[in-house]
């Protein structure tokens, strides 16, 4: 599937902290690939859309919160690739629609709301049957695009986007924000031995994600989907959640402004903050080469800023 995507630029960061730590640090700007369909959410959608097309589905149905980057990307990608889209939103309808949901509607997405209790059943056969009955033949993509198709797309984030072939393997550490761990699982499957993926959970008590990564890797390798390598080493750094999912404080907001890279408050700012802090603590060795994956999510800042002001 091609459209007006640009390959994500690599941006070098030369700040005082980076200089002092004696490392090379680059940011892979997945946020710049497309105006609306970008970041890791594009990679997680790609093979889901291809499967839906192959199976002759004309409609996609997916799930998300009211500020979801995945809802935003699915609405836009569905529109670009000729699918009708249905967004199942957690919680009650709030009017006027926030910027994320009004964009989704502009892209032609039909929104339906499930109360939190029903929403929790979203991956059960019972709820999916109910939705199939209500909406007819729909291709269901899980919340966040987090399935094996999603992992598969994320195996293409590092190697396939680099300016020159093999360049990806020049990096020692690949750092990425982590929600469901789908993205870091895909990245770990695409690295060479000796490289390390470092995931920064953005939710509290993120240590449970270690099991999640293990099972994603195991299921992926068992699925027969293409993977070039056995999974490289990976690590979770759980100390930079700032109180939990979508929680921020003034320090994080201030920090987000200071790096010459626009960061989203929910994901990439926390990962960036974590990396800068670790650099100051001497976590990395002099001469190490770091690649920070900018997974997008900037659309969410508009809604977050509105909420912070009210
Ligand atoms: C969804 C999202 C993530 C988390 O990806 P997972 O695959 O769920 O770990 C990271 N960054 C941004 C900007 C996202 O939108």
PDB file of C-alpha atoms and ligand atoms in Angstrom:
ATOM      1  CA  UNK A   1       0.000   0.000   0.000  1.00  0.00           C
ATOM      2  CA  UNK A   2       1.503   3.245  -0.959  1.00  0.00           C
ATOM      3  CA  UNK A   3       0.272   6.744  -0.681  1.00  0.00           C
ATOM      4  CA  UNK A   4       1.829  10.080  -0.087  1.00  0.00           C
ATOM      5  CA  UNK A   5       4.018   8.832   2.719  1.00  0.00           C
ATOM      6  CA  UNK A   6       7.459  10.303   3.106  1.00  0.00           C
ATOM      7  CA  UNK A   7      10.223   8.275   4.661  1.00  0.00           C
ATOM      8  CA  UNK A   8      10.670   9.332   8.245  1.00  0.00           C
ATOM      9  CA  UNK A   9      13.608  11.703   8.683  1.00  0.00           C
ATOM     10  CA  UNK A  10      16.378  10.958  11.148  1.00  0.00           C
ATOM     11  CA  UNK A  11      17.053  13.978  13.309  1.00  0.00           C
ATOM     12  CA  UNK A  12      20.223  14.253  15.319  1.00  0.00           C
ATOM     13  CA  UNK A  13      20.005  15.818  18.771  1.00  0.00           C
ATOM     14  CA  UNK A  14      23.070  17.694  19.962  1.00  0.00           C
ATOM     15  CA  UNK A  15      21.963  18.968  23.330  1.00  0.00           C
ATOM     16  CA  UNK A  16      24.218  19.574  26.318  1.00  0.00           C
ATOM     17  CA  UNK A  17      23.042  16.380  28.012  1.00  0.00           C
ATOM     18  CA  UNK A  18      23.734  14.274  24.936  1.00  0.00           C
ATOM     19  CA  UNK A  19      27.106  15.868  24.420  1.00  0.00           C
ATOM     20  CA  UNK A  20      28.053  15.401  28.042  1.00  0.00           C
ATOM     21  CA  UNK A  21      27.084  11.721  28.021  1.00  0.00           C
ATOM     22  CA  UNK A  22      29.315  11.205  24.993  1.00  0.00           C
ATOM     23  CA  UNK A  23      26.657   9.366  22.973  1.00  0.00           C
ATOM     24  CA  UNK A  24      25.199   9.851  19.517  1.00  0.00           C
ATOM     25  CA  UNK A  25      21.472  10.337  19.601  1.00  0.00           C
ATOM     26  CA  UNK A  26      19.051  10.332  16.700  1.00  0.00           C
ATOM     27  CA  UNK A  27      15.281  10.565  16.536  1.00  0.00           C
ATOM     28  CA  UNK A  28      13.375   8.596  13.932  1.00  0.00           C
ATOM     29  CA  UNK A  29      10.509  10.934  13.120  1.00  0.00           C
ATOM     30  CA  UNK A  30       7.612   8.615  12.317  1.00  0.00           C
ATOM     31  CA  UNK A  31       5.377  11.568  13.182  1.00  0.00           C
ATOM     32  CA  UNK A  32       6.353  13.201   9.877  1.00  0.00           C
ATOM     33  CA  UNK A  33       5.423  10.361   7.518  1.00  0.00           C
ATOM     34  CA  UNK A  34       1.981  11.636   6.707  1.00  0.00           C
ATOM     35  CA  UNK A  35      -0.135  14.499   7.950  1.00  0.00           C
ATOM     36  CA  UNK A  36      -2.802  12.242   9.472  1.00  0.00           C
ATOM     37  CA  UNK A  37      -1.702   8.626   9.187  1.00  0.00           C
ATOM     38  CA  UNK A  38       1.616   8.472  10.956  1.00  0.00           C
ATOM     39  CA  UNK A  39       3.572   7.191  13.893  1.00  0.00           C
ATOM     40  CA  UNK A  40       3.476   3.628  15.068  1.00  0.00           C
ATOM     41  CA  UNK A  41      -0.294   3.618  14.496  1.00  0.00           C
ATOM     42  CA  UNK A  42       0.261   3.500  10.751  1.00  0.00           C
ATOM     43  CA  UNK A  43       2.572   0.505  11.078  1.00  0.00           C
ATOM     44  CA  UNK A  44       0.043  -1.265  13.302  1.00  0.00           C
ATOM     45  CA  UNK A  45      -2.739  -0.614  10.791  1.00  0.00           C
ATOM     46  CA  UNK A  46      -0.924  -1.532   7.617  1.00  0.00           C
ATOM     47  CA  UNK A  47      -1.337  -5.329   7.624  1.00  0.00           C
ATOM     48  CA  UNK A  48      -4.771  -5.083   9.165  1.00  0.00           C
ATOM     49  CA  UNK A  49      -5.901  -2.976   6.200  1.00  0.00           C
ATOM     50  CA  UNK A  50      -4.231  -5.352   3.764  1.00  0.00           C
ATOM     51  CA  UNK A  51      -5.983  -8.344   5.307  1.00  0.00           C
ATOM     52  CA  UNK A  52      -9.331  -6.530   5.228  1.00  0.00           C
ATOM     53  CA  UNK A  53      -8.831  -5.699   1.520  1.00  0.00           C
ATOM     54  CA  UNK A  54      -7.768  -9.245   0.680  1.00  0.00           C
ATOM     55  CA  UNK A  55     -10.859 -10.613   2.384  1.00  0.00           C
ATOM     56  CA  UNK A  56     -13.081  -8.112   0.562  1.00  0.00           C
ATOM     57  CA  UNK A  57     -14.274  -6.238   3.584  1.00  0.00           C
ATOM     58  CA  UNK A  58     -15.523  -2.729   2.843  1.00  0.00           C
ATOM     59  CA  UNK A  59     -15.918  -1.694   6.462  1.00  0.00           C
ATOM     60  CA  UNK A  60     -13.570  -1.513   9.424  1.00  0.00           C
ATOM     61  CA  UNK A  61     -14.624  -1.387  13.035  1.00  0.00           C
ATOM     62  CA  UNK A  62     -12.254  -0.549  15.853  1.00  0.00           C
ATOM     63  CA  UNK A  63     -12.110   0.629  19.443  1.00  0.00           C
ATOM     64  CA  UNK A  64     -10.557   3.456  21.400  1.00  0.00           C
ATOM     65  CA  UNK A  65     -10.813   6.161  24.037  1.00  0.00           C
ATOM     66  CA  UNK A  66     -12.071   9.624  23.178  1.00  0.00           C
ATOM     67  CA  UNK A  67      -8.553  10.971  22.527  1.00  0.00           C
ATOM     68  CA  UNK A  68      -7.193   7.874  20.830  1.00  0.00           C
ATOM     69  CA  UNK A  69      -4.383   8.178  18.293  1.00  0.00           C
ATOM     70  CA  UNK A  70      -5.549   4.869  16.867  1.00  0.00           C
ATOM     71  CA  UNK A  71      -9.121   6.110  16.264  1.00  0.00           C
ATOM     72  CA  UNK A  72      -7.687   9.185  14.561  1.00  0.00           C
ATOM     73  CA  UNK A  73      -5.357   7.174  12.324  1.00  0.00           C
ATOM     74  CA  UNK A  74      -7.973   4.536  11.482  1.00  0.00           C
ATOM     75  CA  UNK A  75     -10.513   7.170  10.473  1.00  0.00           C
ATOM     76  CA  UNK A  76      -8.001   8.836   8.140  1.00  0.00           C
ATOM     77  CA  UNK A  77      -6.475   5.634   6.748  1.00  0.00           C
ATOM     78  CA  UNK A  78      -9.901   4.098   6.188  1.00  0.00           C
ATOM     79  CA  UNK A  79     -10.921   7.160   4.242  1.00  0.00           C
ATOM     80  CA  UNK A  80      -7.721   7.178   2.157  1.00  0.00           C
ATOM     81  CA  UNK A  81      -7.950   3.474   1.331  1.00  0.00           C
ATOM     82  CA  UNK A  82     -11.662   3.408   0.587  1.00  0.00           C
ATOM     83  CA  UNK A  83     -13.087   1.731   3.698  1.00  0.00           C
ATOM     84  CA  UNK A  84     -16.100   2.855   5.681  1.00  0.00           C
ATOM     85  CA  UNK A  85     -15.112   3.067   9.334  1.00  0.00           C
ATOM     86  CA  UNK A  86     -16.912   2.608  12.635  1.00  0.00           C
ATOM     87  CA  UNK A  87     -15.265   3.794  15.836  1.00  0.00           C
ATOM     88  CA  UNK A  88     -16.447   2.230  19.074  1.00  0.00           C
ATOM     89  CA  UNK A  89     -15.623   4.788  21.753  1.00  0.00           C
ATOM     90  CA  UNK A  90     -15.214   4.058  25.446  1.00  0.00           C
ATOM     91  CA  UNK A  91     -17.648   5.989  27.679  1.00  0.00           C
ATOM     92  CA  UNK A  92     -20.468   8.418  27.011  1.00  0.00           C
ATOM     93  CA  UNK A  93     -20.818  10.833  24.175  1.00  0.00           C
ATOM     94  CA  UNK A  94     -19.655  14.331  25.083  1.00  0.00           C
ATOM     95  CA  UNK A  95     -20.674  17.275  22.955  1.00  0.00           C
ATOM     96  CA  UNK A  96     -19.217  19.233  21.412  1.00  0.00           C
ATOM     97  CA  UNK A  97     -16.898  16.503  20.151  1.00  0.00           C
ATOM     98  CA  UNK A  98     -13.258  16.885  21.137  1.00  0.00           C
ATOM     99  CA  UNK A  99     -10.705  17.568  18.352  1.00  0.00           C
ATOM    100  CA  UNK A 100      -9.822  13.876  17.927  1.00  0.00           C
ATOM    101  CA  UNK A 101     -13.393  12.712  17.479  1.00  0.00           C
ATOM    102  CA  UNK A 102     -14.496  15.640  15.349  1.00  0.00           C
ATOM    103  CA  UNK A 103     -11.601  14.850  13.009  1.00  0.00           C
ATOM    104  CA  UNK A 104     -12.700  11.205  12.905  1.00  0.00           C
ATOM    105  CA  UNK A 105     -16.235  12.243  11.970  1.00  0.00           C
ATOM    106  CA  UNK A 106     -14.897  14.587   9.275  1.00  0.00           C
ATOM    107  CA  UNK A 107     -13.078  11.582   7.827  1.00  0.00           C
ATOM    108  CA  UNK A 108     -16.401   9.762   7.627  1.00  0.00           C
ATOM    109  CA  UNK A 109     -16.101   7.611  10.728  1.00  0.00           C
ATOM    110  CA  UNK A 110     -19.347   6.596  12.372  1.00  0.00           C
ATOM    111  CA  UNK A 111     -19.018   6.816  16.156  1.00  0.00           C
ATOM    112  CA  UNK A 112     -20.789   4.613  18.652  1.00  0.00           C
ATOM    113  CA  UNK A 113     -20.327   4.701  22.399  1.00  0.00           C
ATOM    114  CA  UNK A 114     -20.118   1.827  24.853  1.00  0.00           C
ATOM    115  CA  UNK A 115     -20.253   2.312  28.591  1.00  0.00           C
ATOM    116  CA  UNK A 116     -17.110   1.280  30.381  1.00  0.00           C
ATOM    117  CA  UNK A 117     -18.478  -2.044  31.482  1.00  0.00           C
ATOM    118  CA  UNK A 118     -19.455  -3.102  27.983  1.00  0.00           C
ATOM    119  CA  UNK A 119     -16.282  -1.641  26.566  1.00  0.00           C
ATOM    120  CA  UNK A 120     -14.271  -3.928  28.796  1.00  0.00           C
ATOM    121  CA  UNK A 121     -15.829  -6.868  26.919  1.00  0.00           C
ATOM    122  CA  UNK A 122     -14.543  -5.577  23.589  1.00  0.00           C
ATOM    123  CA  UNK A 123     -12.347  -8.592  22.849  1.00  0.00           C
ATOM    124  CA  UNK A 124     -14.960 -11.203  23.752  1.00  0.00           C
ATOM    125  CA  UNK A 125     -16.768 -13.244  21.138  1.00  0.00           C
ATOM    126  CA  UNK A 126     -20.109 -12.172  22.630  1.00  0.00           C
ATOM    127  CA  UNK A 127     -19.523  -8.462  22.182  1.00  0.00           C
ATOM    128  CA  UNK A 128     -18.003  -8.913  18.737  1.00  0.00           C
ATOM    129  CA  UNK A 129     -21.042 -10.922  17.647  1.00  0.00           C
ATOM    130  CA  UNK A 130     -23.293  -8.197  18.948  1.00  0.00           C
ATOM    131  CA  UNK A 131     -21.339  -5.636  16.898  1.00  0.00           C
ATOM    132  CA  UNK A 132     -21.412  -7.835  13.782  1.00  0.00           C
ATOM    133  CA  UNK A 133     -25.153  -8.110  14.153  1.00  0.00           C
ATOM    134  CA  UNK A 134     -25.610  -4.433  14.665  1.00  0.00           C
ATOM    135  CA  UNK A 135     -23.303  -3.284  11.863  1.00  0.00           C
ATOM    136  CA  UNK A 136     -23.227  -6.172   9.414  1.00  0.00           C
ATOM    137  CA  UNK A 137     -20.034  -7.513   7.890  1.00  0.00           C
ATOM    138  CA  UNK A 138     -17.179  -5.546   9.445  1.00  0.00           C
ATOM    139  CA  UNK A 139     -13.461  -6.246   9.773  1.00  0.00           C
ATOM    140  CA  UNK A 140     -12.676  -5.822  13.449  1.00  0.00           C
ATOM    141  CA  UNK A 141      -9.324  -4.340  14.438  1.00  0.00           C
ATOM    142  CA  UNK A 142      -8.521  -4.453  18.160  1.00  0.00           C
ATOM    143  CA  UNK A 143      -7.908  -1.309  20.168  1.00  0.00           C
ATOM    144  CA  UNK A 144      -4.610   0.299  19.231  1.00  0.00           C
ATOM    145  CA  UNK A 145      -4.187  -2.047  16.248  1.00  0.00           C
ATOM    146  CA  UNK A 146      -2.575  -4.360  18.751  1.00  0.00           C
ATOM    147  CA  UNK A 147      -2.642  -7.799  17.194  1.00  0.00           C
ATOM    148  CA  UNK A 148      -0.130  -9.905  15.254  1.00  0.00           C
ATOM    149  CA  UNK A 149      -0.767  -7.855  12.111  1.00  0.00           C
ATOM    150  CA  UNK A 150       0.193  -4.893  14.248  1.00  0.00           C
ATOM    151  CA  UNK A 151       3.406  -6.547  15.400  1.00  0.00           C
ATOM    152  CA  UNK A 152       4.190  -7.417  11.797  1.00  0.00           C
ATOM    153  CA  UNK A 153       3.878  -3.801  10.708  1.00  0.00           C
ATOM    154  CA  UNK A 154       6.147  -2.737  13.565  1.00  0.00           C
ATOM    155  CA  UNK A 155       8.898  -5.076  12.357  1.00  0.00           C
ATOM    156  CA  UNK A 156       9.224  -2.570   9.485  1.00  0.00           C
ATOM    157  CA  UNK A 157       9.743   0.513  11.648  1.00  0.00           C
ATOM    158  CA  UNK A 158      13.491   0.304  12.041  1.00  0.00           C
ATOM    159  CA  UNK A 159      15.102  -1.425   9.082  1.00  0.00           C
ATOM    160  CA  UNK A 160      12.732  -0.464   6.317  1.00  0.00           C
ATOM    161  CA  UNK A 161      12.624   3.244   6.998  1.00  0.00           C
ATOM    162  CA  UNK A 162      16.333   4.064   7.169  1.00  0.00           C
ATOM    163  CA  UNK A 163      17.990   6.333   4.628  1.00  0.00           C
ATOM    164  CA  UNK A 164      20.433   3.604   3.622  1.00  0.00           C
ATOM    165  CA  UNK A 165      20.123  -0.155   3.903  1.00  0.00           C
ATOM    166  CA  UNK A 166      21.763  -1.570   6.981  1.00  0.00           C
ATOM    167  CA  UNK A 167      21.992   1.811   8.689  1.00  0.00           C
ATOM    168  CA  UNK A 168      19.574   0.677  11.391  1.00  0.00           C
ATOM    169  CA  UNK A 169      22.142  -1.789  12.649  1.00  0.00           C
ATOM    170  CA  UNK A 170      24.535   0.981  13.551  1.00  0.00           C
ATOM    171  CA  UNK A 171      22.445   1.728  16.648  1.00  0.00           C
ATOM    172  CA  UNK A 172      23.100   0.069  20.004  1.00  0.00           C
ATOM    173  CA  UNK A 173      19.854   1.035  21.741  1.00  0.00           C
ATOM    174  CA  UNK A 174      16.431   1.610  20.251  1.00  0.00           C
ATOM    175  CA  UNK A 175      14.186   3.517  22.669  1.00  0.00           C
ATOM    176  CA  UNK A 176      10.414   3.616  22.355  1.00  0.00           C
ATOM    177  CA  UNK A 177       7.370   4.558  24.423  1.00  0.00           C
ATOM    178  CA  UNK A 178       5.232   1.612  25.379  1.00  0.00           C
ATOM    179  CA  UNK A 179       1.489   1.168  25.904  1.00  0.00           C
ATOM    180  CA  UNK A 180       0.445  -2.342  24.876  1.00  0.00           C
ATOM    181  CA  UNK A 181       4.020  -3.375  23.892  1.00  0.00           C
ATOM    182  CA  UNK A 182       3.001  -4.260  20.340  1.00  0.00           C
ATOM    183  CA  UNK A 183       5.451  -1.754  18.936  1.00  0.00           C
ATOM    184  CA  UNK A 184       8.450  -2.805  20.982  1.00  0.00           C
ATOM    185  CA  UNK A 185       7.707  -6.457  20.188  1.00  0.00           C
ATOM    186  CA  UNK A 186       7.839  -5.682  16.458  1.00  0.00           C
ATOM    187  CA  UNK A 187      11.031  -3.698  16.923  1.00  0.00           C
ATOM    188  CA  UNK A 188      12.696  -6.495  18.918  1.00  0.00           C
ATOM    189  CA  UNK A 189      11.872  -8.878  16.070  1.00  0.00           C
ATOM    190  CA  UNK A 190      13.672  -6.691  13.569  1.00  0.00           C
ATOM    191  CA  UNK A 191      16.973  -5.995  15.330  1.00  0.00           C
ATOM    192  CA  UNK A 192      20.267  -7.755  15.096  1.00  0.00           C
ATOM    193  CA  UNK A 193      21.837  -9.583  18.014  1.00  0.00           C
ATOM    194  CA  UNK A 194      23.774  -7.099  20.092  1.00  0.00           C
ATOM    195  CA  UNK A 195      21.199  -4.380  19.630  1.00  0.00           C
ATOM    196  CA  UNK A 196      18.779  -3.707  22.439  1.00  0.00           C
ATOM    197  CA  UNK A 197      15.231  -2.373  22.462  1.00  0.00           C
ATOM    198  CA  UNK A 198      14.355  -0.275  25.506  1.00  0.00           C
ATOM    199  CA  UNK A 199      10.659   0.291  26.179  1.00  0.00           C
ATOM    200  CA  UNK A 200       9.323   3.027  28.453  1.00  0.00           C
ATOM    201  CA  UNK A 201       5.833   2.155  29.717  1.00  0.00           C
ATOM    202  CA  UNK A 202       3.623   5.240  29.993  1.00  0.00           C
ATOM    203  CA  UNK A 203       1.302   3.636  32.521  1.00  0.00           C
ATOM    204  CA  UNK A 204       1.824   2.907  36.180  1.00  0.00           C
ATOM    205  CA  UNK A 205       3.162  -0.488  37.274  1.00  0.00           C
ATOM    206  CA  UNK A 206       4.323  -1.242  33.756  1.00  0.00           C
ATOM    207  CA  UNK A 207       6.419  -4.241  34.802  1.00  0.00           C
ATOM    208  CA  UNK A 208       3.560  -6.587  33.813  1.00  0.00           C
ATOM    209  CA  UNK A 209       4.336  -5.656  30.207  1.00  0.00           C
ATOM    210  CA  UNK A 210       7.347  -7.970  30.307  1.00  0.00           C
ATOM    211  CA  UNK A 211       4.948 -10.927  30.093  1.00  0.00           C
ATOM    212  CA  UNK A 212       3.034  -9.175  27.386  1.00  0.00           C
ATOM    213  CA  UNK A 213       6.187  -8.752  25.307  1.00  0.00           C
ATOM    214  CA  UNK A 214       7.144 -12.403  25.858  1.00  0.00           C
ATOM    215  CA  UNK A 215       3.764 -13.647  24.752  1.00  0.00           C
ATOM    216  CA  UNK A 216       3.623 -11.338  21.725  1.00  0.00           C
ATOM    217  CA  UNK A 217       7.041 -12.605  20.636  1.00  0.00           C
ATOM    218  CA  UNK A 218       6.123 -16.232  21.217  1.00  0.00           C
ATOM    219  CA  UNK A 219       2.797 -15.943  19.411  1.00  0.00           C
ATOM    220  CA  UNK A 220       4.366 -14.048  16.578  1.00  0.00           C
ATOM    221  CA  UNK A 221       7.101 -16.610  16.019  1.00  0.00           C
ATOM    222  CA  UNK A 222       4.536 -19.423  16.239  1.00  0.00           C
ATOM    223  CA  UNK A 223       2.266 -17.702  13.699  1.00  0.00           C
ATOM    224  CA  UNK A 224       4.637 -18.179  10.787  1.00  0.00           C
ATOM    225  CA  UNK A 225       4.455 -14.488   9.921  1.00  0.00           C
ATOM    226  CA  UNK A 226       7.705 -13.164   8.487  1.00  0.00           C
ATOM    227  CA  UNK A 227      10.408 -12.266  10.967  1.00  0.00           C
ATOM    228  CA  UNK A 228      13.971 -11.921   9.878  1.00  0.00           C
ATOM    229  CA  UNK A 229      15.591 -12.585  13.220  1.00  0.00           C
ATOM    230  CA  UNK A 230      15.091 -14.198  16.560  1.00  0.00           C
ATOM    231  CA  UNK A 231      14.098 -11.472  18.996  1.00  0.00           C
ATOM    232  CA  UNK A 232      16.913  -9.213  20.118  1.00  0.00           C
ATOM    233  CA  UNK A 233      17.278  -8.361  23.764  1.00  0.00           C
ATOM    234  CA  UNK A 234      14.818  -5.906  25.196  1.00  0.00           C
ATOM    235  CA  UNK A 235      14.325  -4.171  28.471  1.00  0.00           C
ATOM    236  CA  UNK A 236      11.561  -2.270  30.258  1.00  0.00           C
ATOM    237  CA  UNK A 237      12.273   0.973  32.090  1.00  0.00           C
ATOM    238  CA  UNK A 238       9.219   1.567  34.270  1.00  0.00           C
ATOM    239  CA  UNK A 239      10.123   4.742  36.189  1.00  0.00           C
ATOM    240  CA  UNK A 240       8.878   7.427  33.827  1.00  0.00           C
ATOM    241  CA  UNK A 241       5.097   7.063  33.829  1.00  0.00           C
ATOM    242  CA  UNK A 242       4.475  10.398  35.629  1.00  0.00           C
ATOM    243  CA  UNK A 243       1.649   8.963  37.702  1.00  0.00           C
ATOM    244  CA  UNK A 244      -0.076   6.951  35.004  1.00  0.00           C
ATOM    245  CA  UNK A 245      -1.587   6.906  31.563  1.00  0.00           C
ATOM    246  CA  UNK A 246      -2.209  10.425  30.202  1.00  0.00           C
ATOM    247  CA  UNK A 247      -1.083  11.934  33.509  1.00  0.00           C
ATOM    248  CA  UNK A 248       1.283  14.883  33.182  1.00  0.00           C
ATOM    249  CA  UNK A 249       2.856  17.495  35.402  1.00  0.00           C
ATOM    250  CA  UNK A 250       4.342  20.917  34.773  1.00  0.00           C
ATOM    251  CA  UNK A 251       7.838  19.527  34.566  1.00  0.00           C
ATOM    252  CA  UNK A 252       6.872  17.189  31.740  1.00  0.00           C
ATOM    253  CA  UNK A 253       4.975  19.915  29.886  1.00  0.00           C
ATOM    254  CA  UNK A 254       7.934  22.250  30.195  1.00  0.00           C
ATOM    255  CA  UNK A 255      10.360  19.509  29.167  1.00  0.00           C
ATOM    256  CA  UNK A 256       8.309  18.788  26.038  1.00  0.00           C
ATOM    257  CA  UNK A 257       9.107  22.241  24.700  1.00  0.00           C
ATOM    258  CA  UNK A 258      12.861  22.057  25.094  1.00  0.00           C
ATOM    259  CA  UNK A 259      14.271  19.634  22.576  1.00  0.00           C
ATOM    260  CA  UNK A 260      13.634  20.990  19.133  1.00  0.00           C
ATOM    261  CA  UNK A 261      11.367  18.007  18.534  1.00  0.00           C
ATOM    262  CA  UNK A 262       7.607  18.321  19.020  1.00  0.00           C
ATOM    263  CA  UNK A 263       6.581  15.665  21.554  1.00  0.00           C
ATOM    264  CA  UNK A 264       3.193  14.346  22.588  1.00  0.00           C
ATOM    265  CA  UNK A 265       2.458  14.407  26.308  1.00  0.00           C
ATOM    266  CA  UNK A 266       1.041  10.890  26.587  1.00  0.00           C
ATOM    267  CA  UNK A 267       3.859   8.866  25.021  1.00  0.00           C
ATOM    268  CA  UNK A 268       6.917  10.388  23.410  1.00  0.00           C
ATOM    269  CA  UNK A 269       7.534  13.112  26.026  1.00  0.00           C
ATOM    270  CA  UNK A 270       7.762  10.472  28.769  1.00  0.00           C
ATOM    271  CA  UNK A 271      10.168   8.340  26.766  1.00  0.00           C
ATOM    272  CA  UNK A 272      12.306  11.367  25.906  1.00  0.00           C
ATOM    273  CA  UNK A 273      12.342  12.462  29.510  1.00  0.00           C
ATOM    274  CA  UNK A 274      13.372   8.983  30.573  1.00  0.00           C
ATOM    275  CA  UNK A 275      16.221   8.831  28.082  1.00  0.00           C
ATOM    276  CA  UNK A 276      17.541  12.264  29.057  1.00  0.00           C
ATOM    277  CA  UNK A 277      17.390  11.303  32.727  1.00  0.00           C
ATOM    278  CA  UNK A 278      19.176   8.003  32.111  1.00  0.00           C
ATOM    279  CA  UNK A 279      21.857   9.822  30.130  1.00  0.00           C
ATOM    280  CA  UNK A 280      22.494  12.058  33.117  1.00  0.00           C
ATOM    281  CA  UNK A 281      22.716   9.047  35.386  1.00  0.00           C
ATOM    282  CA  UNK A 282      25.346   7.382  33.222  1.00  0.00           C
ATOM    283  CA  UNK A 283      23.057   4.511  32.207  1.00  0.00           C
ATOM    284  CA  UNK A 284      24.556   4.463  28.715  1.00  0.00           C
ATOM    285  CA  UNK A 285      28.217   4.125  27.822  1.00  0.00           C
ATOM    286  CA  UNK A 286      30.296   6.729  26.049  1.00  0.00           C
ATOM    287  CA  UNK A 287      30.268   6.090  22.338  1.00  0.00           C
ATOM    288  CA  UNK A 288      26.852   4.380  22.392  1.00  0.00           C
ATOM    289  CA  UNK A 289      24.516   5.148  19.532  1.00  0.00           C
ATOM    290  CA  UNK A 290      20.905   5.689  20.489  1.00  0.00           C
ATOM    291  CA  UNK A 291      17.861   5.771  18.273  1.00  0.00           C
ATOM    292  CA  UNK A 292      14.704   7.244  19.785  1.00  0.00           C
ATOM    293  CA  UNK A 293      11.571   6.301  17.895  1.00  0.00           C
ATOM    294  CA  UNK A 294       9.115   9.188  17.640  1.00  0.00           C
ATOM    295  CA  UNK A 295       5.876   7.225  17.488  1.00  0.00           C
ATOM    296  CA  UNK A 296       3.671  10.222  16.650  1.00  0.00           C
ATOM    297  CA  UNK A 297       0.611  11.063  18.739  1.00  0.00           C
ATOM    298  CA  UNK A 298       0.861  14.830  18.318  1.00  0.00           C
ATOM    299  CA  UNK A 299      -2.828  15.085  17.402  1.00  0.00           C
ATOM    300  CA  UNK A 300      -3.618  14.335  21.054  1.00  0.00           C
ATOM    301  CA  UNK A 301      -1.867  17.441  22.370  1.00  0.00           C
ATOM    302  CA  UNK A 302      -4.697  19.696  21.220  1.00  0.00           C
ATOM    303  CA  UNK A 303      -7.247  17.857  23.343  1.00  0.00           C
ATOM    304  CA  UNK A 304      -4.839  17.572  26.262  1.00  0.00           C
ATOM    305  CA  UNK A 305      -4.147  21.310  26.234  1.00  0.00           C
ATOM    306  CA  UNK A 306      -7.881  22.032  26.210  1.00  0.00           C
ATOM    307  CA  UNK A 307      -8.403  19.735  29.192  1.00  0.00           C
ATOM    308  CA  UNK A 308      -5.502  21.273  31.106  1.00  0.00           C
ATOM    309  CA  UNK A 309      -6.921  24.746  30.601  1.00  0.00           C
ATOM    310  CA  UNK A 310     -10.441  23.896  31.734  1.00  0.00           C
TER     311      UNK A 310
HETATM  312  C1  LIG B   1      -0.122   3.895  20.767  1.00  0.00           C
HETATM  313  C2  LIG B   1       1.116   4.665  20.952  1.00  0.00           C
HETATM  314  C3  LIG B   1       2.255   4.115  21.582  1.00  0.00           C
HETATM  315  C4  LIG B   1       2.241   2.759  22.227  1.00  0.00           C
HETATM  316  O1  LIG B   1       2.388   1.725  21.327  1.00  0.00           O
HETATM  317  P1  LIG B   1       2.199   0.210  21.817  1.00  0.00           P
HETATM  318  O2  LIG B   1       2.364  -0.567  20.589  1.00  0.00           O
HETATM  319  O3  LIG B   1       0.768   0.117  22.326  1.00  0.00           O
HETATM  320  O4  LIG B   1       3.151  -0.083  22.881  1.00  0.00           O
HETATM  321  C5  LIG B   1       3.418   4.877  21.630  1.00  0.00           C
HETATM  322  N1  LIG B   1       3.451   6.127  21.127  1.00  0.00           N
HETATM  323  C6  LIG B   1       2.374   6.694  20.559  1.00  0.00           C
HETATM  324  C7  LIG B   1       2.494   8.086  20.072  1.00  0.00           C
HETATM  325  C8  LIG B   1       1.178   5.983  20.431  1.00  0.00           C
HETATM  326  O5  LIG B   1       0.123   6.571  19.852  1.00  0.00           O
END
